[in-house]
Amino acid sequence: SQQGEEDPQALSIQEGENATMNCSYKTSINNLQWYRQNSGRGLVHLILIRSNEREKHSGRLRVTLDTSKKSSSLLITASRAADTASYFCATAQNTDKLIFGTGTRLQVFP
Amino acid sequence: GAGVSQSPSNKVTEKGKDVELRCDPISGHTALYWYRQSLGQGLEFLIYFQGNSAPDKSGLPSDRFSAERTGGSVSTLTIQRTQQEDSAVYLCASSLEGTLNQPQHFGDGTRLSIL
């Protein structure tokens, strides 16, 4: 069963705009991770945020985590056409496996 | 490069045949994971290896699915008597340790089509 649900399912924006994707989950977690998947490829790890962290940055990426609301958001600033991909959140509970959400398909138009 | 390698990249087979999918993890990574991804969907966890042992097989959909890992490295996922609903992309990932705070590194998957 899916732990995370991403919102929106699909997002289309122009280059230069910011893209925000949200993830909600159901049970307590140890950490939450975001991954990107280009069409026909495997997933690439973007960022990991632990349950005791509230915000994390990596380049043009900003991730927030609200454990009280069981939600996270991924913000991509100044988007580029190369950011076009599907983005997945994944939660780690108290086991060694990740539970992935259903993904957000991002399309950035040049 | 030294990433996770999966083979074959594509496999087309007839219903009822057995298939074997291979994963070469990053050297030194002790944890290895198999996932299944149906078209336009998220990832479905299948099985996890720590070294050669599989502490969590809970995601295997049926007894037609099995996996093994030898030498703490290469893993094979075997599907016996394939069915059309087995058609999907099978992704393998590895991580440095099977701990909660390690990112997973993915291969590009095997796209399996059952006719």
mmCIF file of N, CA, C and O in Angstrom, chain B residues 39-93:
data_model
loop_
_atom_site.group_PDB
_atom_site.id
_atom_site.type_symbol
_atom_site.label_atom_id
_atom_site.label_comp_id
_atom_site.label_asym_id
_atom_site.label_seq_id
_atom_site.Cartn_x
_atom_site.Cartn_y
_atom_site.Cartn_z
ATOM 1 N N LEU B 39 2.903 1.182 -15.172
ATOM 2 C CA LEU B 39 2.889 2.380 -16.000
ATOM 3 C C LEU B 39 2.245 3.549 -15.268
ATOM 4 O O LEU B 39 1.109 3.476 -14.820
ATOM 5 N N GLY B 40 3.010 4.646 -15.135
ATOM 6 C CA GLY B 40 2.488 5.863 -14.531
ATOM 7 C C GLY B 40 2.220 5.776 -13.040
ATOM 8 O O GLY B 40 1.575 6.661 -12.484
ATOM 9 N N GLN B 41 2.735 4.745 -12.400
ATOM 10 C CA GLN B 41 2.459 4.553 -10.967
ATOM 11 C C GLN B 41 3.724 4.759 -10.133
ATOM 12 O O GLN B 41 4.821 4.924 -10.662
ATOM 13 N N GLY B 42 3.544 4.711 -8.831
ATOM 14 C CA GLY B 42 4.670 4.767 -7.921
ATOM 15 C C GLY B 42 5.338 3.417 -7.825
ATOM 16 O O GLY B 42 5.055 2.503 -8.600
ATOM 17 N N LEU B 43 6.243 3.300 -6.889
ATOM 18 C CA LEU B 43 7.014 2.076 -6.745
ATOM 19 C C LEU B 43 6.392 1.158 -5.700
ATOM 20 O O LEU B 43 6.017 1.595 -4.619
ATOM 21 N N GLU B 44 6.316 -0.105 -6.047
ATOM 22 C CA GLU B 44 5.810 -1.135 -5.147
ATOM 23 C C GLU B 44 6.996 -1.941 -4.633
ATOM 24 O O GLU B 44 7.712 -2.563 -5.412
ATOM 25 N N PHE B 45 7.216 -1.942 -3.330
ATOM 26 C CA PHE B 45 8.330 -2.686 -2.732
ATOM 27 C C PHE B 45 8.118 -4.189 -2.903
ATOM 28 O O PHE B 45 7.020 -4.701 -2.670
ATOM 29 N N LEU B 46 9.174 -4.886 -3.302
ATOM 30 C CA LEU B 46 9.081 -6.335 -3.454
ATOM 31 C C LEU B 46 9.872 -7.071 -2.374
ATOM 32 O O LEU B 46 9.336 -7.882 -1.634
ATOM 33 N N ILE B 47 11.175 -6.777 -2.300
ATOM 34 C CA ILE B 47 12.042 -7.526 -1.392
ATOM 35 C C ILE B 47 13.296 -6.728 -1.105
ATOM 36 O O ILE B 47 13.707 -5.886 -1.899
ATOM 37 N N TYR B 48 13.877 -6.983 0.046
ATOM 38 C CA TYR B 48 15.070 -6.261 0.503
ATOM 39 C C TYR B 48 16.102 -7.279 0.970
ATOM 40 O O TYR B 48 15.769 -8.239 1.649
ATOM 41 N N PHE B 49 17.358 -7.071 0.589
ATOM 42 C CA PHE B 49 18.476 -7.900 1.031
ATOM 43 C C PHE B 49 19.434 -7.068 1.870
ATOM 44 O O PHE B 49 19.749 -5.923 1.530
ATOM 45 N N GLN B 50 19.901 -7.663 2.944
ATOM 46 C CA GLN B 50 21.020 -7.121 3.700
ATOM 47 C C GLN B 50 22.106 -8.197 3.599
ATOM 48 O O GLN B 50 21.985 -9.259 4.206
ATOM 49 N N GLY B 51 23.162 -7.919 2.857
ATOM 50 C CA GLY B 51 24.097 -8.980 2.521
ATOM 51 C C GLY B 51 23.377 -10.002 1.653
ATOM 52 O O GLY B 51 22.698 -9.643 0.687
ATOM 53 N N ASN B 52 23.510 -11.274 2.008
ATOM 54 C CA ASN B 52 22.852 -12.327 1.237
ATOM 55 C C ASN B 52 21.501 -12.740 1.799
ATOM 56 O O ASN B 52 20.810 -13.574 1.199
ATOM 57 N N SER B 53 21.126 -12.180 2.922
ATOM 58 C CA SER B 53 19.867 -12.604 3.523
ATOM 59 C C SER B 53 18.774 -11.589 3.235
ATOM 60 O O SER B 53 19.045 -10.405 3.031
ATOM 61 N N ALA B 54 17.548 -12.073 3.226
ATOM 62 C CA ALA B 54 16.397 -11.233 2.894
ATOM 63 C C ALA B 54 15.497 -11.097 4.114
ATOM 64 O O ALA B 54 14.591 -11.907 4.307
ATOM 65 N N PRO B 55 15.745 -10.059 4.935
ATOM 66 C CA PRO B 55 14.925 -9.899 6.138
ATOM 67 C C PRO B 55 13.478 -9.531 5.844
ATOM 68 O O PRO B 55 12.621 -9.705 6.705
ATOM 69 N N ASP B 56 13.234 -9.034 4.646
ATOM 70 C CA ASP B 56 11.882 -8.577 4.341
ATOM 71 C C ASP B 56 11.508 -9.013 2.933
ATOM 72 O O ASP B 56 11.989 -8.464 1.958
ATOM 73 N N LYS B 57 10.643 -10.015 2.875
ATOM 74 C CA LYS B 57 10.131 -10.502 1.592
ATOM 75 C C LYS B 57 8.657 -10.170 1.454
ATOM 76 O O LYS B 57 7.964 -10.728 0.596
ATOM 77 N N SER B 58 8.185 -9.280 2.268
ATOM 78 C CA SER B 58 6.744 -9.068 2.403
ATOM 79 C C SER B 58 6.079 -8.566 1.135
ATOM 80 O O SER B 58 4.871 -8.718 0.970
ATOM 81 N N GLY B 59 6.861 -7.965 0.234
ATOM 82 C CA GLY B 59 6.256 -7.389 -0.949
ATOM 83 C C GLY B 59 6.106 -8.319 -2.134
ATOM 84 O O GLY B 59 5.474 -7.966 -3.123
ATOM 85 N N LEU B 60 6.680 -9.507 -2.041
ATOM 86 C CA LEU B 60 6.563 -10.430 -3.186
ATOM 87 C C LEU B 60 5.093 -10.774 -3.387
ATOM 88 O O LEU B 60 4.434 -11.265 -2.476
ATOM 89 N N PRO B 61 4.568 -10.551 -4.619
ATOM 90 C CA PRO B 61 3.124 -10.659 -4.837
ATOM 91 C C PRO B 61 2.579 -12.083 -4.768
ATOM 92 O O PRO B 61 1.413 -12.261 -4.439
ATOM 93 N N SER B 62 3.399 -13.057 -5.089
ATOM 94 C CA SER B 62 2.924 -14.442 -5.063
ATOM 95 C C SER B 62 4.126 -15.370 -4.986
ATOM 96 O O SER B 62 5.272 -14.921 -5.062
ATOM 97 N N ASP B 63 3.850 -16.654 -4.830
ATOM 98 C CA ASP B 63 4.961 -17.621 -4.737
ATOM 99 C C ASP B 63 5.621 -17.853 -6.095
ATOM 100 O O ASP B 63 6.579 -18.622 -6.195
ATOM 101 N N ARG B 64 5.126 -17.203 -7.135
ATOM 102 C CA ARG B 64 5.813 -17.292 -8.427
ATOM 103 C C ARG B 64 7.052 -16.401 -8.453
ATOM 104 O O ARG B 64 7.897 -16.541 -9.320
ATOM 105 N N PHE B 65 7.123 -15.494 -7.500
ATOM 106 C CA PHE B 65 8.234 -14.548 -7.429
ATOM 107 C C PHE B 65 9.250 -15.024 -6.394
ATOM 108 O O PHE B 65 8.879 -15.379 -5.268
ATOM 109 N N SER B 66 10.521 -14.998 -6.758
ATOM 110 C CA SER B 66 11.579 -15.316 -5.814
ATOM 111 C C SER B 66 12.803 -14.489 -6.165
ATOM 112 O O SER B 66 12.934 -13.989 -7.286
ATOM 113 N N ALA B 67 13.680 -14.327 -5.200
ATOM 114 C CA ALA B 67 14.900 -13.573 -5.441
ATOM 115 C C ALA B 67 16.015 -14.156 -4.601
ATOM 116 O O ALA B 67 15.772 -14.726 -3.537
ATOM 117 N N GLU B 68 17.208 -14.016 -5.110
ATOM 118 C CA GLU B 68 18.362 -14.427 -4.334
ATOM 119 C C GLU B 68 19.506 -13.448 -4.568
ATOM 120 O O GLU B 68 19.522 -12.699 -5.548
ATOM 121 N N ARG B 69 20.424 -13.489 -3.651
ATOM 122 C CA ARG B 69 21.621 -12.659 -3.766
ATOM 123 C C ARG B 69 22.807 -13.497 -3.330
ATOM 124 O O ARG B 69 22.751 -14.165 -2.292
ATOM 125 N N THR B 70 23.841 -13.470 -4.118
ATOM 126 C CA THR B 70 25.015 -14.277 -3.817
ATOM 127 C C THR B 70 26.246 -13.403 -3.682
ATOM 128 O O THR B 70 26.381 -12.382 -4.385
ATOM 129 N N GLY B 71 27.125 -13.800 -2.759
ATOM 130 C CA GLY B 71 28.373 -13.074 -2.567
ATOM 131 C C GLY B 71 28.177 -11.648 -2.106
ATOM 132 O O GLY B 71 29.091 -10.824 -2.220
ATOM 133 N N GLY B 72 26.987 -11.355 -1.595
ATOM 134 C CA GLY B 72 26.722 -9.996 -1.141
ATOM 135 C C GLY B 72 26.731 -8.983 -2.260
ATOM 136 O O GLY B 72 26.852 -7.775 -2.015
ATOM 137 N N SER B 73 26.571 -9.475 -3.500
ATOM 138 C CA SER B 73 26.649 -8.556 -4.630
ATOM 139 C C SER B 73 25.450 -8.741 -5.553
ATOM 140 O O SER B 73 24.361 -8.298 -5.238
ATOM 141 N N VAL B 74 25.633 -9.489 -6.631
ATOM 142 C CA VAL B 74 24.609 -9.621 -7.674
ATOM 143 C C VAL B 74 23.345 -10.270 -7.118
ATOM 144 O O VAL B 74 23.411 -11.200 -6.303
ATOM 145 N N SER B 75 22.212 -9.764 -7.583
ATOM 146 C CA SER B 75 20.923 -10.345 -7.208
ATOM 147 C C SER B 75 20.138 -10.689 -8.463
ATOM 148 O O SER B 75 20.249 -10.011 -9.490
ATOM 149 N N THR B 76 19.363 -11.760 -8.376
ATOM 150 C CA THR B 76 18.453 -12.115 -9.462
ATOM 151 C C THR B 76 17.042 -12.214 -8.917
ATOM 152 O O THR B 76 16.809 -12.752 -7.832
ATOM 153 N N LEU B 77 16.123 -11.674 -9.685
ATOM 154 C CA LEU B 77 14.692 -11.773 -9.383
ATOM 155 C C LEU B 77 14.101 -12.706 -10.427
ATOM 156 O O LEU B 77 14.252 -12.458 -11.631
ATOM 157 N N THR B 78 13.468 -13.768 -9.990
ATOM 158 C CA THR B 78 12.900 -14.764 -10.903
ATOM 159 C C THR B 78 11.383 -14.758 -10.793
ATOM 160 O O THR B 78 10.838 -14.749 -9.678
ATOM 161 N N ILE B 79 10.750 -14.715 -11.941
ATOM 162 C CA ILE B 79 9.297 -14.823 -11.996
ATOM 163 C C ILE B 79 8.974 -16.079 -12.787
ATOM 164 O O ILE B 79 9.350 -16.211 -13.959
ATOM 165 N N GLN B 80 8.293 -17.001 -12.143
ATOM 166 C CA GLN B 80 7.923 -18.256 -12.806
ATOM 167 C C GLN B 80 6.511 -18.154 -13.378
ATOM 168 O O GLN B 80 5.660 -17.424 -12.836
ATOM 169 N N ARG B 81 6.302 -18.869 -14.461
ATOM 170 C CA ARG B 81 4.953 -18.947 -15.062
ATOM 171 C C ARG B 81 4.324 -17.561 -15.166
ATOM 172 O O ARG B 81 3.270 -17.272 -14.613
ATOM 173 N N THR B 82 5.015 -16.702 -15.907
ATOM 174 C CA THR B 82 4.611 -15.294 -15.972
ATOM 175 C C THR B 82 3.173 -15.125 -16.431
ATOM 176 O O THR B 82 2.644 -15.893 -17.253
ATOM 177 N N GLN B 83 2.548 -14.095 -15.889
ATOM 178 C CA GLN B 83 1.182 -13.703 -16.230
ATOM 179 C C GLN B 83 1.227 -12.301 -16.807
ATOM 180 O O GLN B 83 2.189 -11.546 -16.577
ATOM 181 N N GLN B 84 0.175 -11.906 -17.502
ATOM 182 C CA GLN B 84 0.155 -10.589 -18.120
ATOM 183 C C GLN B 84 0.231 -9.475 -17.081
ATOM 184 O O GLN B 84 0.827 -8.422 -17.350
ATOM 185 N N GLU B 85 -0.324 -9.709 -15.900
ATOM 186 C CA GLU B 85 -0.277 -8.666 -14.870
ATOM 187 C C GLU B 85 1.126 -8.467 -14.306
ATOM 188 O O GLU B 85 1.353 -7.531 -13.520
ATOM 189 N N ASP B 86 2.066 -9.335 -14.688
ATOM 190 C CA ASP B 86 3.462 -9.146 -14.258
ATOM 191 C C ASP B 86 4.171 -8.086 -15.095
ATOM 192 O O ASP B 86 5.292 -7.676 -14.764
ATOM 193 N N SER B 87 3.538 -7.650 -16.186
ATOM 194 C CA SER B 87 4.142 -6.625 -17.040
ATOM 195 C C SER B 87 4.330 -5.339 -16.247
ATOM 196 O O SER B 87 3.376 -4.806 -15.669
ATOM 197 N N ALA B 88 5.563 -4.855 -16.207
ATOM 198 C CA ALA B 88 5.899 -3.663 -15.417
ATOM 199 C C ALA B 88 7.381 -3.382 -15.629
ATOM 200 O O ALA B 88 8.080 -4.135 -16.301
ATOM 201 N N VAL B 89 7.838 -2.302 -15.012
ATOM 202 C CA VAL B 89 9.276 -2.045 -14.940
ATOM 203 C C VAL B 89 9.750 -2.514 -13.565
ATOM 204 O O VAL B 89 9.167 -2.133 -12.541
ATOM 205 N N TYR B 90 10.776 -3.325 -13.555
ATOM 206 C CA TYR B 90 11.331 -3.837 -12.302
ATOM 207 C C TYR B 90 12.622 -3.074 -12.021
ATOM 208 O O TYR B 90 13.572 -3.109 -12.788
ATOM 209 N N LEU B 91 12.616 -2.365 -10.904
ATOM 210 C CA LEU B 91 13.735 -1.500 -10.531
ATOM 211 C C LEU B 91 14.507 -2.109 -9.368
ATOM 212 O O LEU B 91 13.921 -2.659 -8.441
ATOM 213 N N CYS B 92 15.792 -1.965 -9.430
ATOM 214 C CA CYS B 92 16.675 -2.413 -8.358
ATOM 215 C C CYS B 92 17.383 -1.191 -7.787
ATOM 216 O O CYS B 92 17.703 -0.244 -8.524
ATOM 217 N N ALA B 93 17.624 -1.201 -6.508
ATOM 218 C CA ALA B 93 18.352 -0.113 -5.859
ATOM 219 C C ALA B 93 19.312 -0.697 -4.836
ATOM 220 O O ALA B 93 19.090 -1.798 -4.318
#
